[in-house]
Tab-separated table of C-alpha atoms in Angstrom:
chain	number	residue	atom	x	y	z
A	1	MET	CA	123.420	27.146	39.550
A	2	LYS	CA	126.770	25.945	38.125
A	3	LEU	CA	128.879	27.664	40.815
A	4	PRO	CA	126.861	26.339	43.816
A	5	LEU	CA	126.817	22.863	42.260
A	6	PHE	CA	130.573	22.962	41.613
A	7	ILE	CA	131.391	24.009	45.176
A	8	ALA	CA	128.896	21.486	46.632
A	9	GLY	CA	130.527	18.728	44.584
A	10	ARG	CA	133.975	19.695	45.884
A	11	TYR	CA	132.689	19.670	49.449
A	12	LEU	CA	131.076	16.270	48.918
A	13	PHE	CA	134.227	14.484	47.809
A	14	ALA	CA	136.863	16.551	49.633
A	15	ARG	CA	138.316	15.275	52.909
A	16	LYS	CA	137.011	17.121	55.944
A	17	SER	CA	139.152	18.186	58.868
A	18	HIS	CA	136.777	16.308	61.155
A	19	ASN	CA	136.797	12.746	59.853
A	20	VAL	CA	133.484	12.024	61.575
A	21	ILE	CA	131.746	14.155	58.922
A	22	ASN	CA	133.081	11.872	56.180
A	23	ILE	CA	131.929	8.824	58.104
A	24	ILE	CA	128.431	10.211	58.734
A	25	SER	CA	128.105	11.275	55.082
A	26	ALA	CA	129.179	7.827	53.888
A	27	ILE	CA	126.762	6.145	56.290
A	28	SER	CA	123.988	8.457	55.090
A	29	ALA	CA	124.624	7.676	51.424
A	30	ALA	CA	124.860	3.934	52.145
A	31	GLY	CA	121.634	4.079	54.153
A	32	MET	CA	119.809	5.871	51.346
A	33	ALA	CA	121.114	3.270	48.882
A	34	ILE	CA	119.913	0.374	51.032
A	35	GLY	CA	116.538	2.049	51.622
A	36	THR	CA	116.058	2.723	47.910
A	37	ALA	CA	117.028	-0.820	46.929
A	38	ALA	CA	114.716	-2.251	49.604
A	39	LEU	CA	111.803	-0.150	48.304
A	40	ILE	CA	112.269	-1.390	44.747
A	41	LEU	CA	112.735	-5.017	45.803
A	42	ILE	CA	109.779	-5.199	48.195
A	43	LEU	CA	107.420	-3.432	45.787
A	44	SER	CA	108.554	-5.826	43.042
A	45	VAL	CA	107.906	-8.861	45.260
A	46	TYR	CA	104.455	-7.462	46.080
A	47	ASN	CA	103.816	-7.082	42.348
A	48	GLY	CA	104.759	-10.732	41.910
A	49	PHE	CA	102.312	-11.969	44.535
A	50	SER	CA	99.584	-9.645	43.200
A	51	GLY	CA	100.159	-10.998	39.699
A	52	ILE	CA	99.734	-14.574	40.927
A	53	ILE	CA	96.441	-13.650	42.632
A	54	GLU	CA	95.184	-11.912	39.493
A	55	ASP	CA	96.164	-14.865	37.294
A	56	ASN	CA	94.368	-17.304	39.596
A	57	MET	CA	91.252	-15.141	39.527
A	58	ALA	CA	91.348	-14.670	35.762
A	59	GLY	CA	89.617	-18.008	35.183
A	60	SER	CA	86.768	-17.028	37.522
A	61	GLU	CA	86.047	-13.560	36.155
A	62	ALA	CA	84.631	-12.664	32.782
A	63	ASP	CA	86.383	-10.137	30.576
A	64	TRP	CA	83.233	-8.003	30.730
A	65	ARG	CA	79.958	-8.333	32.594
A	66	ILE	CA	76.627	-6.609	32.008
A	67	VAL	CA	74.401	-5.963	35.044
A	68	PRO	CA	71.258	-3.832	35.405
A	69	ALA	CA	71.654	-0.254	36.603
A	70	SER	CA	68.624	-0.748	38.867
A	71	GLY	CA	66.826	-3.827	40.077
A	72	LYS	CA	68.103	-7.396	40.260
A	73	THR	CA	67.223	-8.799	36.839
A	74	PHE	CA	66.714	-7.832	33.213
A	75	VAL	CA	65.769	-9.436	29.917
A	76	PRO	CA	68.781	-9.476	27.521
A	77	GLU	CA	66.909	-8.100	24.513
A	78	GLY	CA	67.305	-5.081	22.264
A	79	ASP	CA	69.666	-3.640	19.684
A	80	ALA	CA	72.713	-3.725	21.974
A	81	PHE	CA	72.341	-7.464	22.644
A	82	ASP	CA	71.615	-8.206	18.987
A	83	TRP	CA	74.854	-6.396	18.084
A	84	LEU	CA	76.674	-8.256	20.831
A	85	MET	CA	75.623	-11.647	19.480
A	86	ASP	CA	77.301	-10.941	16.120
A	87	ALA	CA	80.309	-8.876	17.308
A	88	PRO	CA	83.585	-10.467	16.089
A	89	GLN	CA	85.336	-9.436	19.328
A	90	VAL	CA	83.096	-11.770	21.352
A	91	GLY	CA	84.305	-15.292	21.999
A	92	SER	CA	81.555	-16.434	24.365
A	93	LEU	CA	78.363	-15.209	26.021
A	94	CYS	CA	76.761	-16.752	29.077
A	95	SER	CA	73.717	-15.865	31.154
A	96	ILE	CA	73.484	-16.017	34.954
A	97	LEU	CA	70.466	-15.783	37.240
A	98	GLN	CA	71.414	-15.502	40.893
A	99	ASP	CA	69.714	-14.938	44.236
A	100	ASN	CA	69.878	-16.076	47.843
A	101	VAL	CA	68.069	-19.313	48.635
A	102	PHE	CA	67.375	-21.346	51.755
A	103	VAL	CA	69.183	-24.710	51.732
A	104	VAL	CA	68.345	-27.836	53.719
A	105	TYR	CA	70.453	-31.022	53.763
A	106	GLU	CA	70.234	-33.847	56.287
A	107	GLY	CA	68.381	-31.557	58.699
A	108	LYS	CA	71.051	-28.820	58.490
A	109	GLN	CA	70.088	-25.418	57.151
A	110	ASN	CA	71.918	-22.495	55.620
A	111	ILE	CA	71.508	-19.484	53.331
A	112	ALA	CA	73.409	-19.750	50.056
A	113	LEU	CA	73.901	-17.723	46.899
A	114	ALA	CA	72.441	-19.822	44.086
A	115	LEU	CA	73.734	-19.237	40.563
A	116	GLY	CA	71.663	-20.545	37.702
A	117	VAL	CA	74.100	-20.877	34.807
A	118	ASP	CA	74.047	-22.172	31.245
A	119	GLU	CA	76.251	-24.642	29.388
A	120	VAL	CA	78.561	-21.894	28.098
A	121	TYR	CA	79.376	-20.814	31.655
A	122	CYS	CA	80.214	-24.364	32.647
A	123	GLU	CA	82.456	-24.853	29.619
A	124	GLU	CA	84.307	-21.607	30.412
A	125	HIS	CA	84.812	-22.422	34.111
A	126	GLY	CA	85.062	-26.206	34.136
A	127	TYR	CA	81.800	-27.175	35.883
A	128	SER	CA	79.060	-29.699	35.014
A	129	LEU	CA	75.314	-29.076	34.917
A	130	TYR	CA	74.145	-32.647	34.478
A	131	ARG	CA	75.127	-36.100	35.661
A	132	GLY	CA	73.813	-38.279	32.914
A	133	GLU	CA	70.376	-36.848	32.231
A	134	SER	CA	69.758	-35.654	35.800
A	135	PRO	CA	70.357	-32.034	36.764
A	136	LEU	CA	73.409	-31.631	38.970
A	137	VAL	CA	73.792	-29.168	41.833
A	138	THR	CA	77.370	-28.201	42.708
A	139	MET	CA	77.997	-26.840	46.205
A	140	GLY	CA	80.977	-24.716	47.097
A	141	SER	CA	83.380	-26.358	49.536
A	142	ASP	CA	82.464	-23.936	52.357
A	143	LEU	CA	78.762	-24.739	52.081
A	144	ALA	CA	79.470	-28.470	51.766
A	145	TRP	CA	81.476	-28.329	55.006
A	146	LYS	CA	78.762	-26.399	56.876
A	147	LEU	CA	76.062	-28.841	55.757
A	148	GLY	CA	78.201	-31.914	56.420
A	149	PHE	CA	77.861	-33.112	52.822
A	150	ASN	CA	78.848	-36.725	52.221
A	151	PRO	CA	78.936	-37.832	48.538
A	152	ARG	CA	78.377	-41.492	49.580
A	153	PHE	CA	74.915	-40.706	50.986
A	154	LEU	CA	71.868	-40.276	48.762
A	155	SER	CA	70.151	-37.623	50.869
A	156	PRO	CA	68.501	-34.907	48.746
A	157	LEU	CA	69.446	-31.251	48.805
A	158	GLU	CA	66.385	-29.039	49.122
A	159	LEU	CA	66.257	-25.407	47.973
A	160	TYR	CA	63.555	-22.965	49.053
A	161	TYR	CA	62.698	-19.558	47.625
A	162	PRO	CA	59.766	-17.252	48.508
A	163	ASP	CA	56.984	-16.902	45.935
A	164	ARG	CA	57.393	-13.430	44.441
A	165	MET	CA	53.702	-13.207	43.474
A	166	LYS	CA	52.216	-14.142	46.851
A	167	GLY	CA	52.399	-12.672	50.277
A	168	VAL	CA	53.486	-14.743	53.243
A	169	SER	CA	50.592	-16.713	54.702
A	170	PRO	CA	50.542	-16.382	58.511
A	171	SER	CA	48.669	-19.673	58.906
A	172	ASN	CA	50.863	-21.687	56.507
A	173	PRO	CA	54.199	-19.971	55.680
A	174	ALA	CA	55.433	-23.058	53.802
A	175	SER	CA	52.779	-22.502	51.136
A	176	SER	CA	54.499	-19.215	50.232
A	177	LEU	CA	57.721	-20.984	49.255
A	178	HIS	CA	58.860	-22.601	46.031
A	179	GLN	CA	60.825	-25.770	46.625
A	180	LEU	CA	63.140	-27.935	44.513
A	181	SER	CA	64.856	-31.146	45.518
A	182	PHE	CA	68.058	-32.545	43.975
A	183	THR	CA	69.612	-35.959	44.464
A	184	GLU	CA	72.586	-35.444	42.136
A	185	ILE	CA	74.958	-33.347	44.230
A	186	ALA	CA	78.648	-32.510	43.934
A	187	ALA	CA	81.074	-30.401	45.960
A	188	GLN	CA	83.818	-28.285	44.413
A	189	ASP	CA	85.785	-25.118	45.081
A	190	ILE	CA	83.788	-22.265	43.565
A	191	TYR	CA	85.035	-18.714	43.329
A	192	ILE	CA	82.843	-15.895	42.084
A	193	PRO	CA	83.469	-12.121	41.979
A	194	GLY	CA	82.566	-10.656	45.336
A	195	GLY	CA	83.876	-13.656	47.246
A	196	ALA	CA	80.618	-15.137	48.580
A	197	GLU	CA	81.355	-18.069	50.907
A	198	CYS	CA	78.264	-20.270	50.454
A	199	VAL	CA	77.624	-20.790	46.746
A	200	ILE	CA	75.529	-23.245	44.706
A	201	LEU	CA	75.601	-23.818	40.952
A	202	LEU	CA	72.593	-25.279	39.161
A	203	PRO	CA	71.118	-25.195	35.643
A	204	ILE	CA	69.556	-21.836	34.839
A	205	GLY	CA	66.278	-23.548	33.866
A	206	LYS	CA	65.977	-25.033	37.358
A	207	MET	CA	66.852	-21.684	38.898
A	208	ARG	CA	64.066	-20.020	36.918
A	209	ALA	CA	61.616	-22.716	38.015
A	210	LEU	CA	62.607	-22.090	41.650
A	211	THR	CA	62.461	-18.287	41.520
A	212	GLY	CA	59.520	-17.886	39.135
A	213	TYR	CA	61.422	-15.906	36.493
A	214	GLU	CA	60.858	-16.630	32.816
A	215	SER	CA	63.617	-15.179	30.601
A	216	GLU	CA	65.228	-12.752	33.053
A	217	VAL	CA	68.890	-12.910	34.007
A	218	SER	CA	70.971	-11.206	36.685
A	219	SER	CA	73.995	-10.684	34.458
A	220	VAL	CA	75.481	-11.517	31.076
A	221	GLU	CA	79.170	-12.445	31.009
A	222	ILE	CA	81.266	-11.765	27.925
A	223	GLY	CA	84.424	-13.644	27.037
A	224	LEU	CA	86.500	-11.856	24.417
A	225	ALA	CA	87.944	-13.597	21.392
A	226	GLU	CA	91.595	-14.565	21.556
A	227	GLY	CA	94.234	-12.329	20.030
A	228	LEU	CA	92.659	-8.956	20.831
A	229	SER	CA	95.055	-6.208	21.862
A	230	ALA	CA	94.448	-4.045	24.923
A	231	LYS	CA	93.512	-1.172	22.615
A	232	GLN	CA	90.921	-3.304	20.816
A	233	GLU	CA	89.470	-4.469	24.143
A	234	ARG	CA	89.103	-0.872	25.336
A	235	ALA	CA	87.500	0.154	22.037
A	236	PHE	CA	85.032	-2.759	22.269
A	237	GLY	CA	84.126	-1.853	25.844
A	238	LYS	CA	83.624	1.802	24.932
A	239	GLU	CA	81.338	0.955	22.000
A	240	LEU	CA	79.316	-1.600	23.972
A	241	LYS	CA	78.860	0.833	26.857
A	242	ALA	CA	77.529	3.467	24.443
A	243	ARG	CA	75.092	0.960	22.900
A	244	LEU	CA	73.825	-0.262	26.272
A	245	GLY	CA	73.017	3.228	27.511
A	246	SER	CA	72.197	4.195	31.082
A	247	SER	CA	69.969	1.187	31.797
A	248	TYR	CA	72.955	-1.148	32.189
A	249	ILE	CA	76.361	-1.138	33.836
A	250	LEU	CA	79.311	-2.646	31.956
A	251	GLN	CA	81.947	-4.005	34.329
A	252	ASP	CA	85.516	-4.952	33.480
A	253	ARG	CA	87.582	-7.344	35.627
A	254	TYR	CA	88.460	-4.643	38.146
A	255	ALA	CA	84.866	-3.439	38.541
A	256	GLN	CA	83.657	-7.028	39.081
A	257	ASN	CA	85.973	-7.395	42.085
A	258	GLU	CA	86.439	-3.774	43.030
A	259	GLN	CA	86.879	-4.336	46.765
A	260	LEU	CA	89.667	-6.880	46.325
A	261	TYR	CA	91.621	-4.763	43.841
A	262	LYS	CA	91.174	-1.663	46.014
A	263	MET	CA	92.486	-3.582	49.012
A	264	MET	CA	95.522	-4.707	47.010
A	265	ARG	CA	96.253	-1.120	45.955
A	266	TYR	CA	95.859	0.123	49.531
A	267	GLU	CA	98.194	-2.584	50.805
A	268	LYS	CA	100.844	-1.599	48.288
A	269	ALA	CA	100.445	2.074	49.221
A	270	ALA	CA	100.809	1.167	52.917
A	271	ILE	CA	103.983	-0.815	52.203
A	272	TYR	CA	105.397	2.124	50.254
A	273	LEU	CA	104.628	4.612	53.051
A	274	ILE	CA	106.144	2.359	55.734
A	275	LEU	CA	109.361	1.962	53.750
A	276	ILE	CA	109.451	5.690	52.951
A	277	PHE	CA	109.199	6.395	56.682
A	278	ILE	CA	112.244	4.164	57.218
A	279	VAL	CA	114.085	6.136	54.513
A	280	ILE	CA	113.174	9.362	56.349
A	281	ILE	CA	114.765	8.000	59.535
A	282	ILE	CA	117.891	7.047	57.582
A	283	ALA	CA	117.998	10.474	55.934
A	284	LEU	CA	118.199	12.224	59.311
A	285	ASN	CA	121.898	11.293	59.287
A	286	ILE	CA	122.254	13.810	56.454
A	287	PHE	CA	120.839	16.483	58.747
A	288	GLY	CA	123.592	15.770	61.277
A	289	SER	CA	126.453	15.650	58.785
A	290	LEU	CA	125.303	18.822	57.006
A	291	SER	CA	124.915	20.730	60.290
A	292	MET	CA	128.470	19.782	61.239
A	293	LEU	CA	129.711	20.725	57.767
A	294	ILE	CA	128.161	24.199	58.041
A	295	ILE	CA	129.971	24.731	61.320
A	296	GLU	CA	133.263	23.474	59.846
A	297	LYS	CA	132.989	25.715	56.781
A	298	GLU	CA	132.341	28.980	58.620
A	299	ASP	CA	135.690	30.338	57.366
A	300	ASP	CA	134.782	29.415	53.783
A	301	ILE	CA	131.401	31.088	54.222
A	302	ALA	CA	133.116	34.273	55.384
A	303	THR	CA	135.464	34.138	52.392
A	304	LEU	CA	132.575	33.667	49.949
A	305	ARG	CA	130.777	36.638	51.482
A	306	ALA	CA	133.907	38.744	51.122
A	307	LEU	CA	133.972	37.790	47.433
A	308	GLY	CA	130.392	39.043	47.028
A	309	ALA	CA	128.327	35.907	47.573
A	310	ASP	CA	124.951	36.568	49.172
A	311	ASP	CA	123.172	34.340	51.693
A	312	ALA	CA	120.954	32.781	48.993
A	313	LEU	CA	124.008	31.549	47.073
A	314	ILE	CA	125.600	30.105	50.192
A	315	ARG	CA	122.375	28.368	51.174
A	316	ARG	CA	122.124	26.793	47.716
A	317	ILE	CA	125.668	25.419	48.093
A	318	PHE	CA	124.873	23.554	51.303
A	319	ILE	CA	121.420	22.474	50.163
A	320	LEU	CA	122.984	20.939	47.055
A	321	GLU	CA	125.688	19.375	49.233
A	322	GLY	CA	123.098	17.581	51.365
A	323	TRP	CA	120.938	16.713	48.365
A	324	LEU	CA	123.903	15.249	46.469
A	325	ILE	CA	124.465	12.808	49.331
A	326	SER	CA	120.857	11.624	48.960
A	327	LEU	CA	121.001	11.493	45.175
A	328	LEU	CA	124.258	9.555	45.238
A	329	GLY	CA	122.759	6.991	47.606
A	330	MET	CA	119.543	6.902	45.587
A	331	ALA	CA	121.394	6.267	42.312
A	332	VAL	CA	123.372	3.401	43.827
A	333	GLY	CA	120.191	2.027	45.414
A	334	VAL	CA	118.235	2.142	42.148
A	335	VAL	CA	120.979	0.256	40.292
A	336	LEU	CA	121.303	-2.275	43.120
A	337	GLY	CA	117.547	-2.745	43.541
A	338	VAL	CA	116.903	-3.155	39.809
A	339	ALA	CA	119.796	-5.585	39.439
A	340	LEU	CA	118.660	-7.761	42.365
A	341	ALA	CA	115.019	-7.674	41.206
A	342	LEU	CA	115.980	-8.750	37.682
A	343	LEU	CA	118.191	-11.541	39.011
A	344	GLN	CA	115.365	-12.827	41.203
A	345	GLN	CA	112.815	-12.422	38.415
A	346	HIS	CA	114.811	-14.437	35.878
A	347	PHE	CA	116.814	-16.858	38.030
A	348	GLY	CA	114.822	-17.215	41.293
A	349	LEU	CA	117.836	-16.989	43.582
A	350	VAL	CA	115.853	-16.674	46.840
A	351	LYS	CA	113.631	-19.714	47.348
A	352	MET	CA	110.248	-19.812	49.071
A	353	PRO	CA	110.159	-21.789	52.340
A	354	GLY	CA	107.702	-24.678	52.483
A	355	ASN	CA	105.721	-26.283	49.680
A	356	TYR	CA	104.103	-23.800	47.308
A	357	LEU	CA	103.090	-23.725	43.663
A	358	PHE	CA	106.250	-21.724	42.941
A	359	ASP	CA	109.755	-22.364	44.253
A	360	ALA	CA	111.168	-18.829	44.436
A	361	TYR	CA	109.750	-15.504	45.546
A	362	PRO	CA	107.837	-14.040	42.582
A	363	VAL	CA	109.137	-10.677	41.382
A	364	VAL	CA	107.715	-8.293	38.782
A	365	LEU	CA	109.778	-5.156	38.211
A	366	ARG	CA	107.790	-2.122	37.053
A	367	VAL	CA	109.121	1.185	35.776
A	368	SER	CA	106.397	3.048	37.688
A	369	ASP	CA	107.722	1.655	40.989
A	370	ILE	CA	111.270	2.712	40.119
A	371	LEU	CA	110.146	6.244	39.266
A	372	LEU	CA	107.945	6.510	42.362
A	373	THR	CA	110.771	5.302	44.583
A	374	ALA	CA	113.301	7.678	43.021
A	375	ALA	CA	110.899	10.620	43.333
A	376	GLY	CA	110.110	9.848	46.983
A	377	VAL	CA	113.748	9.406	48.019
A	378	ALA	CA	114.857	12.521	46.105
A	379	LEU	CA	112.131	14.627	47.759
A	380	ILE	CA	113.066	13.367	51.218
A	381	GLY	CA	116.717	14.137	50.528
A	382	LEU	CA	115.863	17.678	49.431
A	383	LEU	CA	113.721	18.370	52.506
A	384	VAL	CA	116.363	16.987	54.859
A	385	ALA	CA	119.020	19.102	53.110
A	386	ILE	CA	116.966	22.280	53.566
A	387	ALA	CA	116.291	21.661	57.280
A	388	PRO	CA	119.825	22.447	58.658
A	389	LEU	CA	119.868	25.779	56.812
A	390	HIS	CA	116.673	26.863	58.534
A	391	ALA	CA	117.994	25.643	61.871
A	392	SER	CA	121.214	27.682	61.464
A	393	ARG	CA	119.252	30.798	60.541
A	394	HIS	CA	117.075	30.530	63.639
A	395	LYS	CA	120.173	30.112	65.817
A	396	GLY	CA	121.831	33.121	64.162
A	397	THR	CA	124.888	31.162	63.033
A	398	ALA	CA	126.601	31.246	59.652
A	399	MET	CA	123.426	32.020	57.723
């Protein structure tokens, strides 16, 4: 491998008799450098925006959530929940009972997801359950807009839920419904995992009175104590999952909002593939310059054959020649992309247009993106370097 690499290196930096080959090779290397730098920069900017989304959602998602493996509700009793109450890793526990309800306000109707929550949940997420001594219902902004909610009016909000113990009466369907009325109403932006649009928060006791449940819950949310390392969090989750058994599902942040995180990963993969396709187009210049170089070096090829070189050795020389062009451009692009990403990450040189929560484009540089970019560009360069050798063999020239 040393001899082919040595000769390929001499060919790379030596002046060619046809100056156009030098120009095409330089353009190819510059194009690969720009493509590599663009890949690293754009992936880093995407990481920055993804990080902002995840940080904004962190206050709305529990560290862990327990839901039943089957059915809608469960009673949080047993050895696993007794252990959970005393576990030092646990900072907070809150219970949620949720279901769809029928909402009526000022003659307008809608279906909403009602969440009966306890005081711990409200403390964790910044909501209120009572206004004075009266129970308070908080509507999400989307539902408030659809119902035309006006906080200056004293119209009640009525919630309806079918009686689980009775069938629907054909003569009097209203008798098959439980109904609650609230006069203390508020509107606030509410985000929950899953992204439901129409959401209502109310005290869990009122939710149980409406739905007919006694001590059942839909989920138990766990907030971990501060200062735990990622390793300790994983160990806690593994132990709790073993204690819960197959009757429950333990969800981390990603499992609670699986669709959103999947979509973010797919978007990043799509961005990577689009930029890689652009790099492939740029790399086709290497195909042209290497094909011309093979034609120019026919005399050298004949000399090498006379000295005993076989076709495999000669092919390796030109493959390495083409690949070195790609690797040279890739190396320059990696250095340039990392440098620009770090400058933007620490100094915010490129500002965001308009009024946003952050002034400059957010950038998060990750080693995995650098390695993935380098691997993709290097593979493309190798494939493009091999292509002219196959083309020359089929044409019966040189090799």
